[in-house]
Structures are given as structure tokens and as C-alpha cells.
């Protein structure tokens, strides 16, 4: 997470000439025509605890083909973001694409930019289309933290010479400790973290109840082993299972620190470890119109920036101004911000540093 990708998407307002340019249509625009994801479930406990990552990836690839009804032979490249790649990543991802019906003529690669790996995959495909390297491609992401998380993902051996560098050594810090560093360095109090976390769950629960995630989520039929009886069952997973309805700041205040005895980061202000996948089909506007495909949105710009590894979660606070400057836009020109909520500490810091209206952060329910 030392680097962050930030995209500007949809819902732009105001009289800024740059806004008008962003909203203007061109045949050469790179556009999203189909976007799907599996539900996100709790690792080791949720509906996908017995589902391998290639099965999750195959499910979203199949859904892309079925929902768009595109000729699979038109797909020229696939990029898959993956932080915890089993067997090196690219081999099982390619296997999933072939199994799903994407032909051998489509190339594939995997990319790891930590928490923004899936975003980077989309950016890569968008850039290839913009440069006319390809005409149609898929950007995707997958993670099974059930099968690829914990001590086993850490390097067995490290170079004493390289990691004698303090910044290099910080690359091995547990994420929870980096959250504590952000909170301490920038004065993000426990109360602020708990309040943000409760609001996040409140928005998500309301959106889920209103069915606002239904269009993007594909139900996945999979096997599930009952941990009590050992019986294998066929189940259909159709909803995110990590949203905690009724979460309150008062309830969160009762939780103990999760990473340091004197810390302020708890299980309630941290993202859950999850299993799931998503995929996006991209092409130029003129191609989409020729194929009579719906246009869901336009890719405008992306930017990446490095930050100190010891406070890796603050990336959005530094990437957002860069991408806005490149697009000729200001903070207030954007109606929706989706900022990575790895931990409440880093999300609160980014929002406060940039002066973003909290109601613009993940406000999907408020717009319907």
C-alpha cells in the first residue's frame, strides 16, 4: 500500500471548464461497459471459506461474458490484481480465464500493487486501450485470504544488508502497526476512528437493505463444509457478510486494541480479512457503440504516489491531489470519493487533510 491508485469517476458538478471537458463524450474515450463482483465474505468463516481463488475469478469472468454477451474472441488482454498470489499468481489466473471461456488468444498478466492491485489492473487495461495497443480488455482482482494470508506469506529469508535500511525495514511492519503509526503521528483519536467506523457500517447496511449492491453482485454457487459436522454442502453466496448492522460508536468503544496494548486501532476500526473477486470490461466508446453495449462510466485519469511504508495507508491523501491537478479539477468538483478503508485511522487522516465532506465518502445510499 505504499503506492495508491486514485481514479476520478462519474457525478461531476459545477461550472469549472475542466468539469465540462471531463463530462464531454468522445469516440476515443475509454469506457466501462460491464462491471461485476462476487459478494465479499469473511475469510475462514464466510461463504467462500472453501472456495479457491481461481474459482472466484472464474465466476466473475463468466459473469462478464454472460452479462455483456460479448464475443470472447474480441478480448485481447486481461490483467488481474492479486496481493497474495498462489503459485506465483499468473498461472492460476490464466487457468481461470480459459475455464471461463476466454480464448487462448487473450493474453493475461497479474499485478501486485498491494491494496490497489485491482485498481492497477483496470488502469493498465485502460492505458492499453487508450494507446491503441488493444481494443477490448478486462481488468480484474481476486483475493482469498482464507487460502493466502498469515505468516506463510512472509518471506522466509531476508537480506540483512537491504533491511538494515530503516525505511526498507518498515516494509515488513504489520499493517495494524502502520495504522497505529498514522493515529499517533497525526493525532487521529480513538473516538474519531470509532465514529468513522460506525458511520461506514451504517451507510453500508442501509445500502445493502435498499438493494443498491444487487446490480454489481453476482450470486456464486459453491461448496461449503460445515465446520461442526464436516458435511459438504452446495450453497449460493449472494450478499456481503461483513456489514455489521447496528454498529455504534459506543459499542466500538468497548473493544480492546488489536495491535498494541496502548493502541487505538481495534477489530472494529479495521477492515476484515476477506474472500472475493471483481472484474471490469473496458473498451473505447466507439467500440461499445458499435457493439451496442451500455456505457457505465468513462475512465479519465489515474495517478500513483509513494509514501513512507511506516504510514502506508495515507496514500489517498497524496494521490488524490495529483490526479485532480492532472485533470484540472478541484476537491469540490467531485461528488463521490471512494477511499480505501483499510483502517479508520488512515481514512480519517486522508479525509481531514484534503478537506473532503464526509458525506461524499462512500455515500451510495444517499444518492438513491
Short mmCIF file of C-alpha atoms in Angstrom, two decimals:
data_model
loop_
_atom_site.label_atom_id
_atom_site.label_comp_id
_atom_site.label_asym_id
_atom_site.label_seq_id
_atom_site.Cartn_x
_atom_site.Cartn_y
_atom_site.Cartn_z
CA UNK A 1 0.00 0.00 0.00
CA UNK A 2 3.00 2.33 -0.26
CA UNK A 3 1.56 3.43 -3.56
CA UNK A 4 -2.00 4.31 -4.34
CA UNK A 5 -4.10 4.50 -7.46
CA UNK A 6 -6.94 7.00 -7.48
CA UNK A 7 -9.45 7.26 -10.28
CA UNK A 8 -11.89 10.08 -10.91
CA UNK A 9 -15.26 8.63 -11.79
CA UNK A 10 -18.76 9.89 -12.51
CA UNK A 11 -21.02 12.51 -10.93
CA UNK A 12 -19.14 15.76 -11.61
CA UNK A 13 -20.73 19.14 -10.94
CA UNK A 14 -20.12 22.88 -11.04
CA UNK A 15 -19.15 25.47 -13.63
CA UNK A 16 -15.47 24.58 -13.86
CA UNK A 17 -14.48 24.33 -17.57
CA UNK A 18 -12.43 21.25 -16.71
CA UNK A 19 -15.58 19.57 -15.43
CA UNK A 20 -17.25 20.23 -18.77
CA UNK A 21 -14.27 18.66 -20.56
CA UNK A 22 -14.36 15.60 -18.31
CA UNK A 23 -18.08 15.21 -18.98
CA UNK A 24 -17.73 15.60 -22.73
CA UNK A 25 -18.06 12.46 -24.83
CA UNK A 26 -15.55 11.39 -27.46
CA UNK A 27 -15.40 8.28 -29.65
CA UNK A 28 -11.92 7.63 -28.23
CA UNK A 29 -12.99 7.70 -24.58
CA UNK A 30 -12.05 4.58 -22.63
CA UNK A 31 -15.28 3.36 -21.08
CA UNK A 32 -16.55 0.68 -18.72
CA UNK A 33 -19.35 -1.40 -20.23
CA UNK A 34 -19.72 -4.18 -17.67
CA UNK A 35 -18.66 -4.42 -14.02
CA UNK A 36 -19.33 -7.31 -11.66
CA UNK A 37 -18.12 -8.67 -8.36
CA UNK A 38 -18.74 -11.59 -6.10
CA UNK A 39 -20.01 -10.93 -2.60
CA UNK A 40 -17.20 -10.19 -0.14
CA UNK A 41 -17.15 -12.76 2.63
CA UNK A 42 -15.23 -13.31 5.84
CA UNK A 43 -12.12 -15.41 5.34
CA UNK A 44 -12.04 -18.77 7.14
CA UNK A 45 -15.65 -18.23 8.30
CA UNK A 46 -17.76 -16.95 5.41
CA UNK A 47 -19.42 -18.43 2.36
CA UNK A 48 -16.17 -18.65 0.37
CA UNK A 49 -14.02 -20.27 3.05
CA UNK A 50 -13.83 -23.44 0.94
CA UNK A 51 -13.65 -21.69 -2.45
CA UNK A 52 -10.26 -21.35 -4.13
CA UNK A 53 -9.26 -18.01 -5.71
CA UNK A 54 -9.32 -19.37 -9.25
CA UNK A 55 -12.96 -20.38 -8.73
CA UNK A 56 -13.83 -16.86 -7.58
CA UNK A 57 -12.01 -15.39 -10.56
CA UNK A 58 -13.65 -17.78 -12.99
CA UNK A 59 -17.05 -16.76 -11.62
CA UNK A 60 -16.56 -13.07 -12.42
CA UNK A 61 -15.03 -13.83 -15.83
CA UNK A 62 -18.06 -15.96 -16.71
CA UNK A 63 -20.38 -13.23 -15.47
CA UNK A 64 -18.63 -10.62 -17.63
CA UNK A 65 -19.16 -12.77 -20.72
CA UNK A 66 -22.77 -13.63 -19.86
CA UNK A 67 -23.81 -10.12 -18.84
CA UNK A 68 -22.17 -8.31 -21.76
CA UNK A 69 -22.85 -11.08 -24.31
CA UNK A 70 -19.60 -10.04 -25.98
CA UNK A 71 -17.82 -12.41 -28.35
CA UNK A 72 -14.96 -13.76 -26.15
CA UNK A 73 -12.65 -13.67 -29.17
CA UNK A 74 -12.72 -9.86 -29.01
CA UNK A 75 -10.94 -9.85 -25.64
CA UNK A 76 -7.25 -9.21 -26.20
CA UNK A 77 -5.75 -8.76 -22.75
CA UNK A 78 -6.65 -9.49 -19.14
CA UNK A 79 -4.94 -8.00 -16.07
CA UNK A 80 -5.61 -9.45 -12.63
CA UNK A 81 -4.70 -7.70 -9.39
CA UNK A 82 -3.68 -10.07 -6.61
CA UNK A 83 -1.76 -9.39 -3.39
CA UNK A 84 -1.42 -12.97 -2.18
CA UNK A 85 -0.87 -14.93 -5.41
CA UNK A 86 -0.85 -18.71 -5.04
CA UNK A 87 1.80 -20.37 -7.17
CA UNK A 88 3.05 -17.05 -8.48
CA UNK A 89 -0.40 -15.85 -9.49
CA UNK A 90 -0.38 -15.73 -13.26
CA UNK A 91 -0.77 -19.47 -13.79
CA UNK A 92 -4.00 -19.92 -11.81
CA UNK A 93 -5.39 -16.64 -13.14
CA UNK A 94 -4.80 -17.78 -16.72
CA UNK A 95 -6.37 -21.13 -15.91
CA UNK A 96 -9.46 -19.33 -14.58
CA UNK A 97 -9.77 -17.22 -17.72
CA UNK A 98 -9.51 -20.24 -20.02
CA UNK A 99 -12.00 -22.22 -17.93
CA UNK A 100 -14.45 -19.28 -18.06
CA UNK A 101 -14.40 -19.26 -21.86
CA UNK A 102 -11.86 -16.55 -22.63
CA UNK A 103 -9.82 -17.90 -25.55
CA UNK A 104 -6.11 -18.68 -25.61
CA UNK A 105 -5.56 -15.69 -27.90
CA UNK A 106 -6.21 -13.34 -24.97
CA UNK A 107 -3.05 -12.52 -23.06
CA UNK A 108 -3.03 -12.30 -19.26
CA UNK A 109 -0.82 -10.97 -16.51
CA UNK A 110 -1.11 -10.43 -12.78
CA UNK A 111 -0.11 -7.28 -10.93
CA UNK A 112 0.57 -6.61 -7.26
CA UNK A 113 0.29 -3.03 -6.04
CA UNK A 114 -0.86 -4.21 -2.64
CA UNK A 115 -4.28 -2.81 -1.66
CA UNK A 116 -4.79 -1.12 -5.02
CA UNK A 117 -3.86 -4.16 -7.12
CA UNK A 118 -7.31 -4.49 -8.69
CA UNK A 119 -7.38 -0.78 -9.48
CA UNK A 120 -3.95 -1.04 -11.08
CA UNK A 121 -5.18 -3.88 -13.26
CA UNK A 122 -8.03 -1.68 -14.52
CA UNK A 123 -5.63 1.23 -15.09
CA UNK A 124 -3.28 -0.98 -17.09
CA UNK A 125 -6.05 -2.14 -19.40
CA UNK A 126 -7.40 1.40 -19.76
CA UNK A 127 -3.97 2.67 -20.78
CA UNK A 128 -3.52 -0.13 -23.31
CA UNK A 129 -6.86 0.76 -24.89
CA UNK A 130 -6.10 4.49 -24.87
CA UNK A 131 -2.82 3.83 -26.70
CA UNK A 132 -4.50 1.52 -29.23
CA UNK A 133 -2.44 -1.44 -28.13
CA UNK A 134 -5.67 -3.37 -27.69
CA UNK A 135 -9.33 -2.71 -28.42
CA UNK A 136 -11.03 -4.73 -25.65
CA UNK A 137 -9.73 -5.89 -22.29
CA UNK A 138 -10.64 -6.92 -18.75
CA UNK A 139 -9.25 -5.50 -15.52
CA UNK A 140 -9.91 -7.76 -12.53
CA UNK A 141 -8.93 -8.51 -8.97
CA UNK A 142 -9.15 -11.53 -6.68
CA UNK A 143 -8.17 -12.39 -3.14
CA UNK A 144 -8.70 -15.43 -0.98
CA UNK A 145 -7.37 -14.52 2.43
CA UNK A 146 -8.61 -17.90 3.61
CA UNK A 147 -6.01 -19.65 1.45
CA UNK A 148 -3.36 -16.96 1.22
CA UNK A 149 -2.95 -14.94 4.40
CA UNK A 150 -0.89 -15.08 7.57
CA UNK A 151 2.67 -15.99 8.44
CA UNK A 152 3.01 -18.13 5.33
CA UNK A 153 3.02 -15.11 3.03
CA UNK A 154 6.04 -13.52 4.72
CA UNK A 155 9.48 -14.05 3.16
CA UNK A 156 11.37 -16.94 4.74
CA UNK A 157 14.71 -15.21 4.36
CA UNK A 158 15.59 -11.52 4.08
CA UNK A 159 18.77 -9.66 3.30
CA UNK A 160 20.44 -8.16 6.37
CA UNK A 161 22.11 -5.59 4.14
CA UNK A 162 18.90 -4.40 2.46
CA UNK A 163 16.79 -4.41 5.60
CA UNK A 164 19.41 -2.54 7.61
CA UNK A 165 17.91 0.50 5.89
CA UNK A 166 15.21 1.82 8.28
CA UNK A 167 12.68 2.60 5.53
CA UNK A 168 13.28 -0.82 3.97
CA UNK A 169 12.75 -2.49 7.35
CA UNK A 170 9.41 -0.66 7.65
CA UNK A 171 8.18 -2.58 4.60
CA UNK A 172 7.82 -5.62 6.89
CA UNK A 173 5.71 -3.85 9.51
CA UNK A 174 2.31 -5.46 10.16
CA UNK A 175 -0.49 -3.34 8.69
CA UNK A 176 -2.07 -2.85 12.11
CA UNK A 177 1.10 -1.21 13.38
CA UNK A 178 1.14 1.17 10.42
CA UNK A 179 -2.41 2.15 11.41
CA UNK A 180 -1.19 2.87 14.92
CA UNK A 181 1.64 4.97 13.48
CA UNK A 182 -0.83 7.05 11.46
CA UNK A 183 -3.03 7.59 14.50
CA UNK A 184 -0.10 8.65 16.69
CA UNK A 185 1.69 10.79 14.11
CA UNK A 186 -1.38 12.75 13.06
CA UNK A 187 -3.49 12.74 16.20
CA UNK A 188 -6.34 10.58 14.92
CA UNK A 189 -8.11 9.78 18.17
CA UNK A 190 -9.86 6.57 19.14
CA UNK A 191 -13.15 8.48 19.23
CA UNK A 192 -12.69 9.68 15.64
CA UNK A 193 -11.85 6.17 14.46
CA UNK A 194 -14.86 4.65 16.18
CA UNK A 195 -17.20 7.33 14.84
CA UNK A 196 -15.96 6.85 11.28
CA UNK A 197 -16.26 3.05 11.54
CA UNK A 198 -19.82 3.22 12.85
CA UNK A 199 -20.83 5.61 10.06
CA UNK A 200 -19.22 3.32 7.47
CA UNK A 201 -21.26 0.33 8.65
CA UNK A 202 -24.41 2.44 8.86
CA UNK A 203 -24.06 3.52 5.21
CA UNK A 204 -23.22 0.00 4.04
CA UNK A 205 -26.11 -1.59 5.94
CA UNK A 206 -28.59 0.94 4.55
CA UNK A 207 -27.29 0.42 1.01
CA UNK A 208 -27.49 -3.36 1.38
CA UNK A 209 -31.05 -3.21 2.70
CA UNK A 210 -32.06 -0.93 -0.17
CA UNK A 211 -30.64 -3.42 -2.69
CA UNK A 212 -28.11 -0.96 -4.03
CA UNK A 213 -25.39 -3.61 -4.38
CA UNK A 214 -27.60 -6.11 -6.18
CA UNK A 215 -26.74 -4.98 -9.70
CA UNK A 216 -22.99 -5.35 -9.23
CA UNK A 217 -23.02 -8.58 -7.19
CA UNK A 218 -23.24 -11.94 -8.94
CA UNK A 219 -24.54 -14.87 -6.88
CA UNK A 220 -21.95 -17.66 -6.74
CA UNK A 221 -22.81 -21.33 -6.33
CA UNK A 222 -20.05 -23.08 -4.41
CA UNK A 223 -19.23 -25.82 -1.93
CA UNK A 224 -19.16 -25.15 1.80
CA UNK A 225 -18.07 -27.51 4.54
CA UNK A 226 -19.99 -27.30 7.80
CA UNK A 227 -17.29 -26.76 10.47
CA UNK A 228 -19.38 -28.57 13.08
CA UNK A 229 -20.36 -31.71 11.16
CA UNK A 230 -17.82 -31.80 8.31
CA UNK A 231 -20.69 -32.18 5.85
CA UNK A 232 -20.07 -30.66 2.42
CA UNK A 233 -22.99 -28.63 1.12
CA UNK A 234 -23.82 -26.71 -2.03
CA UNK A 235 -24.67 -23.10 -1.21
CA UNK A 236 -25.31 -19.89 -3.13
CA UNK A 237 -23.48 -16.82 -1.83
CA UNK A 238 -25.33 -13.68 -2.84
CA UNK A 239 -24.56 -10.95 -0.27
CA UNK A 240 -21.63 -9.40 1.58
CA UNK A 241 -21.41 -10.88 5.07
CA UNK A 242 -19.13 -8.40 6.83
CA UNK A 243 -21.54 -5.49 7.23
CA UNK A 244 -22.47 -5.11 10.90
CA UNK A 245 -25.90 -3.53 11.14
CA UNK A 246 -26.46 -1.57 14.31
CA UNK A 247 -22.80 -0.77 14.92
CA UNK A 248 -22.45 2.28 17.15
CA UNK A 249 -19.50 4.36 18.40
CA UNK A 250 -20.50 3.38 21.93
CA UNK A 251 -20.33 -0.31 21.08
CA UNK A 252 -17.00 0.06 19.29
CA UNK A 253 -15.56 1.96 22.26
CA UNK A 254 -15.79 -1.24 24.33
CA UNK A 255 -13.38 -3.16 22.06
CA UNK A 256 -9.77 -3.70 23.09
CA UNK A 257 -6.86 -2.51 20.90
CA UNK A 258 -5.97 -5.20 18.39
CA UNK A 259 -2.33 -4.49 17.59
CA UNK A 260 -0.74 -2.65 20.54
CA UNK A 261 -1.67 -2.65 24.22
CA UNK A 262 -1.74 1.15 24.28
CA UNK A 263 -3.09 1.49 20.74
CA UNK A 264 -6.29 2.92 19.30
CA UNK A 265 -6.90 0.55 16.39
CA UNK A 266 -9.39 -2.24 17.10
CA UNK A 267 -11.08 -5.03 15.16
CA UNK A 268 -13.99 -2.64 14.76
CA UNK A 269 -11.94 0.08 13.08
CA UNK A 270 -10.03 -2.33 10.81
CA UNK A 271 -11.15 -3.91 7.55
CA UNK A 272 -11.99 -7.60 7.77
CA UNK A 273 -9.87 -10.18 6.01
CA UNK A 274 -11.99 -11.20 3.03
CA UNK A 275 -12.51 -13.54 0.11
CA UNK A 276 -13.88 -12.26 -3.21
CA UNK A 277 -13.27 -11.14 -6.78
CA UNK A 278 -14.35 -8.49 -9.28
CA UNK A 279 -13.91 -7.71 -12.98
CA UNK A 280 -14.46 -4.79 -15.34
CA UNK A 281 -14.83 -4.91 -19.14
CA UNK A 282 -13.32 -1.91 -20.92
CA UNK A 283 -13.12 -0.63 -24.49
CA UNK A 284 -13.33 2.64 -26.44
CA UNK A 285 -16.67 4.39 -26.67
CA UNK A 286 -16.81 3.88 -30.43
CA UNK A 287 -16.32 0.13 -29.93
CA UNK A 288 -19.04 -0.03 -27.30
CA UNK A 289 -21.45 1.83 -29.55
CA UNK A 290 -20.63 -0.48 -32.46
CA UNK A 291 -21.36 -3.48 -30.26
CA UNK A 292 -24.49 -1.86 -28.76
CA UNK A 293 -23.14 -2.18 -25.23
CA UNK A 294 -24.19 0.11 -22.36
CA UNK A 295 -21.67 2.68 -21.13
CA UNK A 296 -21.47 2.73 -17.34
CA UNK A 297 -18.69 5.25 -16.98
CA UNK A 298 -15.60 6.81 -18.50
CA UNK A 299 -12.02 6.33 -17.35
CA UNK A 300 -10.47 9.78 -17.03
CA UNK A 301 -7.14 9.70 -15.23
CA UNK A 302 -5.09 7.76 -12.68
CA UNK A 303 -2.09 8.67 -10.54
CA UNK A 304 0.22 6.80 -8.18
CA UNK A 305 2.46 8.15 -5.43
CA UNK A 306 4.77 6.65 -2.87
CA UNK A 307 4.55 7.33 0.88
CA UNK A 308 6.67 6.15 3.84
CA UNK A 309 5.99 2.43 4.44
CA UNK A 310 5.53 3.02 8.19
CA UNK A 311 2.37 5.04 7.43
CA UNK A 312 1.46 3.30 4.18
CA UNK A 313 -2.30 3.88 4.48
CA UNK A 314 -2.11 7.63 3.88
CA UNK A 315 -1.58 7.18 0.12
CA UNK A 316 -5.01 8.60 -0.89
CA UNK A 317 -4.20 11.92 0.78
CA UNK A 318 -1.29 12.39 -1.62
CA UNK A 319 -2.52 10.67 -4.79
CA UNK A 320 -5.86 12.47 -4.95
CA UNK A 321 -4.39 16.00 -5.32
CA UNK A 322 -2.09 14.78 -8.08
CA UNK A 323 -4.84 13.18 -10.15
CA UNK A 324 -7.10 16.21 -9.64
CA UNK A 325 -4.35 18.57 -10.80
CA UNK A 326 -3.71 16.45 -13.88
CA UNK A 327 -7.41 16.56 -14.74
CA UNK A 328 -7.74 20.28 -13.99
CA UNK A 329 -10.24 19.70 -11.21
CA UNK A 330 -10.58 20.68 -7.55
CA UNK A 331 -11.61 18.78 -4.45
CA UNK A 332 -15.11 20.25 -4.58
CA UNK A 333 -15.66 19.28 -8.24
CA UNK A 334 -16.05 15.63 -7.21
CA UNK A 335 -19.34 14.32 -5.84
CA UNK A 336 -18.19 10.85 -4.78
CA UNK A 337 -14.95 9.69 -3.17
CA UNK A 338 -14.26 6.02 -2.58
CA UNK A 339 -11.21 5.92 -0.32
CA UNK A 340 -9.65 2.68 0.80
CA UNK A 341 -10.83 1.92 4.33
CA UNK A 342 -8.09 -0.47 5.37
CA UNK A 343 -8.21 1.25 8.75
CA UNK A 344 -10.31 4.10 10.06
CA UNK A 345 -7.14 5.97 11.08
CA UNK A 346 -5.83 6.32 7.53
CA UNK A 347 -9.26 7.06 6.04
CA UNK A 348 -9.95 9.80 8.62
CA UNK A 349 -6.49 11.28 8.05
CA UNK A 350 -6.99 11.42 4.27
CA UNK A 351 -10.45 12.97 4.56
CA UNK A 352 -9.33 15.61 7.05
CA UNK A 353 -6.11 16.50 5.24
CA UNK A 354 -7.92 17.02 1.94
CA UNK A 355 -10.97 18.72 3.45
CA UNK A 356 -13.43 16.28 1.88
CA UNK A 357 -17.04 16.44 3.00
CA UNK A 358 -17.61 13.17 4.91
CA UNK A 359 -20.99 12.84 3.18
CA UNK A 360 -19.14 12.46 -0.14
CA UNK A 361 -17.20 9.45 1.09
CA UNK A 362 -18.96 6.21 0.12
CA UNK A 363 -22.39 7.89 0.02
CA UNK A 364 -24.07 5.46 -2.35
CA UNK A 365 -27.17 5.16 -0.22
CA UNK A 366 -27.56 8.94 -0.05
CA UNK A 367 -27.77 9.25 -3.82
CA UNK A 368 -30.78 7.00 -4.26
#
